[in-house]
Amino acid sequence: MRPALPMTTGFGQNANSPAELGPHDLTSNTSHAPFVVSASGQFGPQPEWHAFNGTGTDFWIGTGGVVDWLQIDLGSAQVLGSYSIRGTTETARMPRDWTMRGSNAGGTWTTLDTWAGSTAWEDNSTRSFNIPVISAAFRYYRLNITANNGDGNYTDVGELSLFQGVLADLSDQTITFPVISGHHPTDAPFALAATSDSGLAVSFSVTSGPATVAGNTATLTGATGNVTILASQAGNGTYNAAPPVN
């Protein structure tokens, strides 16, 4: 567990805050293009868009029995550097354990921040949190709550604010892919060998010719022709993607 940033007022923004990525003027889940808000559930008079309406009095109530999520579609990929959560007067409903996640497909999620043990919320206080490693831009952001501070039925979020970040400086990497010796069309499948100086695993794909690749094994189809195989490495939170090698 890391310490939270100092508590602030309002929606977590002050004179030195970076630009905000999300809205604070929604009147429905889709009232302010390009933003679209959704959640795992809601308690009737306190829907999910209340976490983005900026009134300071409304809030979202999740009904998942302490396991809930709150999501916003920003319309395009944006870099998240930090975020804040405004509490409510129902402090037992405030999140205790959660992850902040990002996605560009809405189904495959990357965990950006993990928090456990956020207790002792004060009425209507705001807590701010940094993303530890800023490595990519995402269109969708989801606060995925796995425990609150004791209420067995509901979870509250007064206001969720997302703040722009700057991508971390990543290291370059280089792939070494030795020349593949000649093969007859009827040869048995053979192993491919390539390495990156980052130590990360290299992926292979066929860009042209009568062959297929599964993992690091190439299989010729039996037809004649030249085959071109591409070695690639997509990078991670430390390394840029490597220039691909044929």
Short mmCIF file of C-alpha atoms in Angstrom, two decimals:
data_model
loop_
_atom_site.label_atom_id
_atom_site.label_comp_id
_atom_site.label_asym_id
_atom_site.label_seq_id
_atom_site.Cartn_x
_atom_site.Cartn_y
_atom_site.Cartn_z
CA MET A 1 0.00 0.00 0.00
CA ARG A 2 1.27 3.46 -0.92
CA PRO A 3 0.32 6.66 0.90
CA ALA A 4 -2.36 8.78 -0.75
CA LEU A 5 -1.57 12.25 -1.95
CA PRO A 6 -2.66 15.07 0.38
CA MET A 7 -6.41 15.54 0.70
CA THR A 8 -7.87 18.38 -1.32
CA THR A 9 -11.26 20.02 -1.62
CA GLY A 10 -13.74 20.28 -4.47
CA PHE A 11 -13.18 17.56 -7.05
CA GLY A 12 -9.51 17.00 -6.35
CA GLN A 13 -8.32 19.90 -8.52
CA ASN A 14 -6.28 22.89 -7.46
CA ALA A 15 -4.24 25.60 -9.16
CA ASN A 16 -1.36 23.20 -9.82
CA SER A 17 -3.47 20.29 -11.06
CA PRO A 18 -2.95 18.92 -14.59
CA ALA A 19 -5.75 19.03 -17.14
CA GLU A 20 -8.81 16.93 -16.40
CA LEU A 21 -9.78 14.15 -18.77
CA GLY A 22 -13.40 13.67 -17.69
CA PRO A 23 -16.46 15.89 -17.27
CA HIS A 24 -18.17 17.36 -14.21
CA ASP A 25 -21.37 18.55 -15.89
CA LEU A 26 -23.22 15.37 -16.89
CA THR A 27 -27.00 15.21 -16.66
CA SER A 28 -27.19 11.60 -17.90
CA ASN A 29 -24.79 8.81 -18.82
CA THR A 30 -24.48 10.22 -22.36
CA SER A 31 -25.37 13.92 -22.00
CA HIS A 32 -21.92 15.29 -22.83
CA ALA A 33 -20.26 13.86 -25.95
CA PRO A 34 -17.95 12.07 -26.30
CA PHE A 35 -18.26 10.79 -22.72
CA VAL A 36 -20.25 7.67 -21.83
CA VAL A 37 -20.56 6.52 -18.21
CA SER A 38 -21.54 3.04 -17.06
CA ALA A 39 -21.42 0.97 -13.89
CA SER A 40 -21.99 -2.49 -12.47
CA GLY A 41 -25.28 -1.25 -11.01
CA GLN A 42 -26.97 1.71 -9.39
CA PHE A 43 -29.36 2.58 -6.61
CA GLY A 44 -32.28 4.34 -8.35
CA PRO A 45 -31.96 8.01 -7.36
CA GLN A 46 -28.13 7.97 -7.39
CA PRO A 47 -27.02 6.76 -10.85
CA GLU A 48 -23.47 6.47 -12.13
CA TRP A 49 -23.40 9.82 -13.96
CA HIS A 50 -23.77 11.54 -10.56
CA ALA A 51 -20.05 10.75 -10.08
CA PHE A 52 -19.36 13.12 -12.98
CA ASN A 53 -21.94 15.90 -12.50
CA GLY A 54 -19.96 18.30 -10.32
CA THR A 55 -22.71 19.27 -7.88
CA GLY A 56 -20.76 18.34 -4.75
CA THR A 57 -23.91 16.83 -3.26
CA ASP A 58 -24.94 14.03 -5.66
CA PHE A 59 -23.10 10.71 -5.79
CA TRP A 60 -23.18 7.24 -7.31
CA ILE A 61 -24.35 4.28 -5.23
CA GLY A 62 -23.26 0.84 -6.40
CA THR A 63 -25.47 -2.07 -5.43
CA GLY A 64 -23.08 -5.00 -5.90
CA GLY A 65 -22.74 -5.84 -2.23
CA VAL A 66 -19.31 -4.12 -1.96
CA VAL A 67 -18.04 -5.45 -5.33
CA ASP A 68 -18.75 -2.72 -7.90
CA TRP A 69 -17.23 -0.89 -10.83
CA LEU A 70 -17.62 2.62 -12.26
CA GLN A 71 -16.47 3.27 -15.83
CA ILE A 72 -16.10 6.18 -18.25
CA ASP A 73 -15.52 6.10 -22.01
CA LEU A 74 -13.51 9.22 -22.91
CA GLY A 75 -14.19 8.84 -26.63
CA SER A 76 -10.48 8.60 -27.51
CA ALA A 77 -7.32 7.30 -25.89
CA GLN A 78 -5.94 9.61 -23.18
CA VAL A 79 -3.01 9.29 -20.76
CA LEU A 80 -4.02 9.04 -17.09
CA GLY A 81 -1.47 10.34 -14.59
CA SER A 82 -3.55 10.55 -11.41
CA TYR A 83 -7.13 10.42 -10.19
CA SER A 84 -9.17 11.45 -7.19
CA ILE A 85 -12.25 10.15 -5.38
CA ARG A 86 -14.56 12.41 -3.41
CA GLY A 87 -16.20 10.77 -0.43
CA THR A 88 -19.73 11.12 0.88
CA THR A 89 -21.20 11.31 4.38
CA GLU A 90 -21.72 7.53 4.24
CA THR A 91 -18.11 6.71 5.08
CA ALA A 92 -18.75 2.98 5.57
CA ARG A 93 -19.71 2.84 1.89
CA MET A 94 -16.50 4.41 0.66
CA PRO A 95 -14.07 2.21 -1.32
CA ARG A 96 -11.36 0.50 0.70
CA ASP A 97 -9.77 -1.83 -1.88
CA TRP A 98 -9.77 -1.27 -5.65
CA THR A 99 -7.87 -1.19 -8.90
CA MET A 100 -7.89 1.54 -11.53
CA ARG A 101 -7.91 -0.08 -14.96
CA GLY A 102 -7.57 1.08 -18.56
CA SER A 103 -8.71 -0.43 -21.85
CA ASN A 104 -8.87 0.42 -25.53
CA ALA A 105 -11.32 -2.33 -26.42
CA GLY A 106 -13.69 -2.20 -23.46
CA GLY A 107 -13.10 -5.86 -22.66
CA THR A 108 -9.37 -6.39 -22.14
CA TRP A 109 -8.23 -4.41 -19.10
CA THR A 110 -4.80 -3.30 -17.92
CA THR A 111 -4.37 -2.64 -14.19
CA LEU A 112 -2.80 0.81 -13.71
CA ASP A 113 -3.04 1.20 -9.93
CA THR A 114 -3.87 -1.14 -7.05
CA TRP A 115 -5.04 0.11 -3.67
CA ALA A 116 -5.74 -1.75 -0.44
CA GLY A 117 -6.70 -0.43 2.98
CA SER A 118 -8.07 3.05 2.25
CA THR A 119 -9.84 3.60 5.57
CA ALA A 120 -10.77 6.52 7.82
CA TRP A 121 -12.55 8.52 5.13
CA GLU A 122 -13.84 11.87 6.38
CA ASP A 123 -17.22 13.25 5.32
CA ASN A 124 -17.03 14.64 1.76
CA SER A 125 -13.22 14.49 1.73
CA THR A 126 -11.29 13.94 -1.50
CA ARG A 127 -8.35 11.59 -1.84
CA SER A 128 -5.95 11.67 -4.78
CA PHE A 129 -3.79 8.87 -6.17
CA ASN A 130 -0.90 8.72 -8.64
CA ILE A 131 -0.54 6.11 -11.38
CA PRO A 132 2.81 4.47 -10.46
CA VAL A 133 3.98 3.74 -14.04
CA ILE A 134 2.44 5.73 -16.88
CA SER A 135 3.01 3.56 -19.94
CA ALA A 136 0.06 3.88 -22.32
CA ALA A 137 -3.04 5.85 -23.28
CA PHE A 138 -6.50 4.30 -22.89
CA ARG A 139 -9.99 5.21 -24.02
CA TYR A 140 -11.86 3.48 -21.19
CA TYR A 141 -11.07 3.83 -17.49
CA ARG A 142 -12.69 1.72 -14.78
CA LEU A 143 -12.58 2.01 -11.00
CA ASN A 144 -12.95 -1.63 -9.99
CA ILE A 145 -13.93 -1.81 -6.31
CA THR A 146 -13.50 -5.07 -4.40
CA ALA A 147 -14.21 -3.92 -0.82
CA ASN A 148 -15.68 -0.93 0.99
CA ASN A 149 -15.37 0.23 4.60
CA GLY A 150 -18.01 -1.99 6.15
CA ASP A 151 -21.42 -1.45 4.53
CA GLY A 152 -22.71 -4.80 3.37
CA ASN A 153 -25.01 -3.53 0.62
CA TYR A 154 -23.84 -0.33 -1.05
CA THR A 155 -20.69 1.46 -2.22
CA ASP A 156 -20.51 5.25 -2.77
CA VAL A 157 -18.39 7.48 -4.98
CA GLY A 158 -19.10 11.18 -4.65
CA GLU A 159 -17.08 12.35 -7.65
CA LEU A 160 -14.42 10.67 -9.76
CA SER A 161 -11.82 12.93 -11.35
CA LEU A 162 -9.23 11.81 -13.90
CA PHE A 163 -6.10 13.91 -14.52
CA GLN A 164 -3.84 13.90 -17.55
CA GLY A 165 -0.40 12.32 -17.30
CA VAL A 166 2.76 12.16 -19.38
CA LEU A 167 4.02 8.88 -20.77
CA ALA A 168 7.12 7.63 -19.03
CA ASP A 169 10.42 7.65 -20.92
CA LEU A 170 10.87 4.06 -22.04
CA SER A 171 14.07 2.27 -23.04
CA ASP A 172 14.61 1.03 -26.58
CA GLN A 173 15.17 -2.61 -27.40
CA THR A 174 16.65 -4.48 -30.36
CA ILE A 175 15.78 -7.90 -31.76
CA THR A 176 18.41 -10.33 -33.03
CA PHE A 177 16.90 -12.77 -35.56
CA PRO A 178 19.47 -15.00 -37.29
CA VAL A 179 18.96 -15.89 -40.94
CA ILE A 180 16.85 -19.04 -41.40
CA SER A 181 18.51 -21.71 -43.49
CA GLY A 182 16.78 -22.99 -46.63
CA HIS A 183 14.02 -25.58 -46.30
CA HIS A 184 12.22 -27.97 -48.65
CA PRO A 185 8.41 -27.52 -48.84
CA THR A 186 7.90 -30.96 -47.30
CA ASP A 187 10.30 -30.48 -44.38
CA ALA A 188 9.03 -31.07 -40.87
CA PRO A 189 8.06 -28.08 -38.68
CA PHE A 190 11.09 -26.26 -37.29
CA ALA A 191 11.86 -23.98 -34.39
CA LEU A 192 12.41 -20.24 -34.74
CA ALA A 193 14.99 -18.47 -32.59
CA ALA A 194 15.15 -14.74 -31.92
CA THR A 195 16.01 -12.70 -28.84
CA SER A 196 15.61 -9.15 -27.62
CA ASP A 197 18.28 -7.38 -25.61
CA SER A 198 15.48 -6.41 -23.19
CA GLY A 199 15.07 -10.04 -22.23
CA LEU A 200 11.39 -9.94 -23.20
CA ALA A 201 9.91 -12.78 -25.25
CA VAL A 202 9.82 -12.32 -29.02
CA SER A 203 6.74 -13.16 -31.12
CA PHE A 204 6.72 -14.52 -34.67
CA SER A 205 4.30 -14.17 -37.57
CA VAL A 206 4.25 -15.04 -41.28
CA THR A 207 4.02 -11.94 -43.47
CA SER A 208 4.13 -13.78 -46.82
CA GLY A 209 4.57 -17.24 -48.28
CA PRO A 210 3.26 -20.79 -47.78
CA ALA A 211 3.79 -21.29 -44.06
CA THR A 212 2.16 -20.88 -40.66
CA VAL A 213 3.57 -20.07 -37.25
CA ALA A 214 2.39 -21.23 -33.83
CA GLY A 215 4.43 -19.93 -30.94
CA ASN A 216 8.04 -20.34 -32.05
CA THR A 217 7.36 -23.20 -34.47
CA ALA A 218 7.09 -22.67 -38.25
CA THR A 219 5.24 -25.16 -40.43
CA LEU A 220 5.54 -25.19 -44.23
CA THR A 221 2.32 -25.93 -46.09
CA GLY A 222 3.95 -28.04 -48.80
CA ALA A 223 3.61 -25.45 -51.56
CA THR A 224 6.66 -23.91 -53.16
CA GLY A 225 7.57 -20.28 -52.62
CA ASN A 226 9.52 -17.88 -50.49
CA VAL A 227 8.45 -17.40 -46.88
CA THR A 228 8.96 -14.24 -44.85
CA ILE A 229 8.71 -14.46 -41.09
CA LEU A 230 8.55 -11.38 -38.85
CA ALA A 231 9.99 -11.24 -35.33
CA SER A 232 8.45 -8.59 -33.06
CA GLN A 233 8.34 -7.48 -29.44
CA ALA A 234 5.52 -5.16 -28.31
CA GLY A 235 7.25 -3.61 -25.29
CA ASN A 236 5.91 -3.06 -21.77
CA GLY A 237 5.99 -0.44 -19.04
CA THR A 238 9.80 -0.27 -19.25
CA TYR A 239 10.63 -0.82 -22.95
CA ASN A 240 9.35 0.63 -26.20
CA ALA A 241 8.22 -1.74 -28.90
CA ALA A 242 11.21 -3.13 -30.78
CA PRO A 243 11.67 -2.45 -34.49
CA PRO A 244 10.43 -5.67 -36.13
CA VAL A 245 12.92 -7.86 -37.99
CA ASN A 246 12.18 -10.09 -41.03
#
